[in-house]
Coordinates of C-alpha atoms in Angstrom, one line a residue:
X1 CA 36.8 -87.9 208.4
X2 CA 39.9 -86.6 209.9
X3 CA 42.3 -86.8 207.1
X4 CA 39.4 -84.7 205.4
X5 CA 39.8 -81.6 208.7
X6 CA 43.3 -81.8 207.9
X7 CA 43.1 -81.2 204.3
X8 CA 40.3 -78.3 205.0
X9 CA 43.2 -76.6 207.6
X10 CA 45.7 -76.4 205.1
X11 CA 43.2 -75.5 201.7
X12 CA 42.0 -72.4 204.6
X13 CA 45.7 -71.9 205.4
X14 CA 46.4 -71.1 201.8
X15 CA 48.8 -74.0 201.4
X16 CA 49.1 -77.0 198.8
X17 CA 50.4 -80.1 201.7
X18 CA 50.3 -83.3 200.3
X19 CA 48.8 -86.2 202.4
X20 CA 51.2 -89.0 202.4
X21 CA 49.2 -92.1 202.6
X22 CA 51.1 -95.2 204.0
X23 CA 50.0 -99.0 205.3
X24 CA 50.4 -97.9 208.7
X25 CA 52.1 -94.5 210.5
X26 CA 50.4 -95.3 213.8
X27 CA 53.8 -95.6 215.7
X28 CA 57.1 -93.4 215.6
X29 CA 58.9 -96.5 214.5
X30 CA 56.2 -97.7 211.4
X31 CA 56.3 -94.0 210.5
X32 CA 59.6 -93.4 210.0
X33 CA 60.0 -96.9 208.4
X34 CA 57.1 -96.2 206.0
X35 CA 58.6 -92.6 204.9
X36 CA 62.2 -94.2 205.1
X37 CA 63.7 -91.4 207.1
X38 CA 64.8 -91.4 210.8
X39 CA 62.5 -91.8 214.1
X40 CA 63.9 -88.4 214.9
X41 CA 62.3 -86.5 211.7
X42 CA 58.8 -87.7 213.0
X43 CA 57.1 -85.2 214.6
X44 CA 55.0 -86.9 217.4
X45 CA 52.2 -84.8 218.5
X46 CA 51.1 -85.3 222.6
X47 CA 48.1 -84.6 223.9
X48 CA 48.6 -83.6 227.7
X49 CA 46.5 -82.2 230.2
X50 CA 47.8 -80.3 233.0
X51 CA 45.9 -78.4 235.7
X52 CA 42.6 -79.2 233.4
X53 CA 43.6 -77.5 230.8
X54 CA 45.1 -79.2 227.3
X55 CA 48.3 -78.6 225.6
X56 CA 49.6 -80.5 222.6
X57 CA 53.5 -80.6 222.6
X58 CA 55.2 -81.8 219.1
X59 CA 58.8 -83.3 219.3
X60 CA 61.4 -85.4 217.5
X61 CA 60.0 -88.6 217.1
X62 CA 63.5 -90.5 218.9
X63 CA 62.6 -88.1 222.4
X64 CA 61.0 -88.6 225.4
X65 CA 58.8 -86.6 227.3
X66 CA 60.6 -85.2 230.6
X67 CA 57.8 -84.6 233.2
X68 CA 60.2 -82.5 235.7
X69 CA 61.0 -80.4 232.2
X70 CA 57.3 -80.3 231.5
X71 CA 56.4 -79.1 234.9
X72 CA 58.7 -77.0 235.3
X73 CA 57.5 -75.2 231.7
X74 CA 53.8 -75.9 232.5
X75 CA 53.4 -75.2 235.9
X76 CA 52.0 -78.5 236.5
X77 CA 52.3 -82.3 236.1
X78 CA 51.6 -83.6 232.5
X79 CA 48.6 -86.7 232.3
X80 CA 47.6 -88.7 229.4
X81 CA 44.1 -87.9 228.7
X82 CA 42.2 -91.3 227.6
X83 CA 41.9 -92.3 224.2
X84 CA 38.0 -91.5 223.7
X85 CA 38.8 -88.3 225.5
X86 CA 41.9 -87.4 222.8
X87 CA 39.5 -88.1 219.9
X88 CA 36.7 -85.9 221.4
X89 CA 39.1 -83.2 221.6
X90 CA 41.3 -83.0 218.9
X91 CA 38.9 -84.5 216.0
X92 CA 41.5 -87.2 215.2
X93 CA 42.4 -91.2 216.6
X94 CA 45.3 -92.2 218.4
X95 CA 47.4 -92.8 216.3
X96 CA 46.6 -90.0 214.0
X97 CA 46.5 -87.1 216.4
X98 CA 48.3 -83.7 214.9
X99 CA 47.6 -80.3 215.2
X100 CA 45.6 -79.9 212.2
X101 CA 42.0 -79.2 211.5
X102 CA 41.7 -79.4 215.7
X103 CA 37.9 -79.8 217.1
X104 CA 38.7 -77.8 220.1
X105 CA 41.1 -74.7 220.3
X106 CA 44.2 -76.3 222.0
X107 CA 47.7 -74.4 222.6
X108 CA 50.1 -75.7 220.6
X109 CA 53.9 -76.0 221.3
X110 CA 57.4 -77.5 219.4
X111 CA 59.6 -78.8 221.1
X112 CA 63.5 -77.7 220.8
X113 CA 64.4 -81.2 219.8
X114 CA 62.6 -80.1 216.1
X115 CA 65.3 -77.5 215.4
X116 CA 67.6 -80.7 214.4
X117 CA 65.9 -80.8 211.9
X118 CA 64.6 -79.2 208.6
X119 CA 62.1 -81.2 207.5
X120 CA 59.8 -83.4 209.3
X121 CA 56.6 -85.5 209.3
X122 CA 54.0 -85.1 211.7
X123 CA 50.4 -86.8 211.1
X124 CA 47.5 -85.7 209.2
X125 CA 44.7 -87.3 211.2
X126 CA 45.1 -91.0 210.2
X127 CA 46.8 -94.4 211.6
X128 CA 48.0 -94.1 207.9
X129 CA 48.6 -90.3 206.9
X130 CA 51.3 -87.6 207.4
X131 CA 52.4 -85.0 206.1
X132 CA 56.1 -83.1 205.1
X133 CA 56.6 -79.5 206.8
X134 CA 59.7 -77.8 207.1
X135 CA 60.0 -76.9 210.9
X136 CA 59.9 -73.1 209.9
X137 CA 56.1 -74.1 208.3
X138 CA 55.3 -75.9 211.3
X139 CA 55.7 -73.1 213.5
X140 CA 54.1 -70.7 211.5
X141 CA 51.2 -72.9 210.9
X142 CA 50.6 -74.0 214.3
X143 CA 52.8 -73.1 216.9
X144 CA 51.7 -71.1 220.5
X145 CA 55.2 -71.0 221.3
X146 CA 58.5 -73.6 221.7
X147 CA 59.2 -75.4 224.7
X148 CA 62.2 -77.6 226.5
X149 CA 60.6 -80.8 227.6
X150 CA 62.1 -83.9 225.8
X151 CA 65.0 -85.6 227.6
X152 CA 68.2 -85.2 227.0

């Protein structure tokens, strides 16, 4: 189970995270309903391939991806991988996806539009699971590097 790698990442990372169980987190707007905070203190996770290679680029829930940004900081124009494909890689559902407990090693990068914020709430490998980080945890659990790509 998914929630289950997540949990095992953070037990092997040394560090107590609650999973937040909810009806339904599958969406930026259920999240943020479901935690009652704003869309902008979710931290979506995307899975992106570019140049056949995968990155996963977290960002403030209320953003956008901007493909000239991405391209310009990737080298390369970002595609949706499909849905069994994202599963396969990552260990966890649409839906669900975070950088946690990850099947396959996968470069992981935060966005800028994150630093607006102190705390926020990616998933934990469910439709119905997250978690609370600060952004400073976030990086230091997870992060390859920070990026610009979310529009303005």
């Amino acid at each position: 189970m998914s929630v289950e790698t997540v949990k095992n990442f953070f037990h092997m990372k040394g560090k107590i995270v609650p999973i937040l169980k909810f009806e339904d987190t599958s969406t930026v707007a259920k999240a943020a309903e479901s935690l009652g905070v704003t869309p902008g203190e979710i931290a979506k996770s995307l899975l992106l391939q570019v140049q056949g290679d995968f990155v996963m680029v977290l960002m403030a829930g209320d953003k956008r991806l901007d493909n000239r940004k991405f391209k310009d900081a990737f080298n390369g124009k970002p595609k949706m991988p499909a849905v069994e494909q994202v599963l396969e890689l990552t260990g966890h559902p649409v839906g669900g996806v975070c950088p946690f407990g990850l099947r396959q090693e996968i470069p992981v990068y935060l966005d800028e539009s994150l630093k607006k914020y102190s705390v926020v709430y990616p998933a934990a490998g469910a439709p119905d699971a997250a978690v609370k980080l600060t952004v400073v945890e976030l990086e230091e659990l997870v992060a390859t590097g920070w990026v610009n790509v979310a529009q303005d």
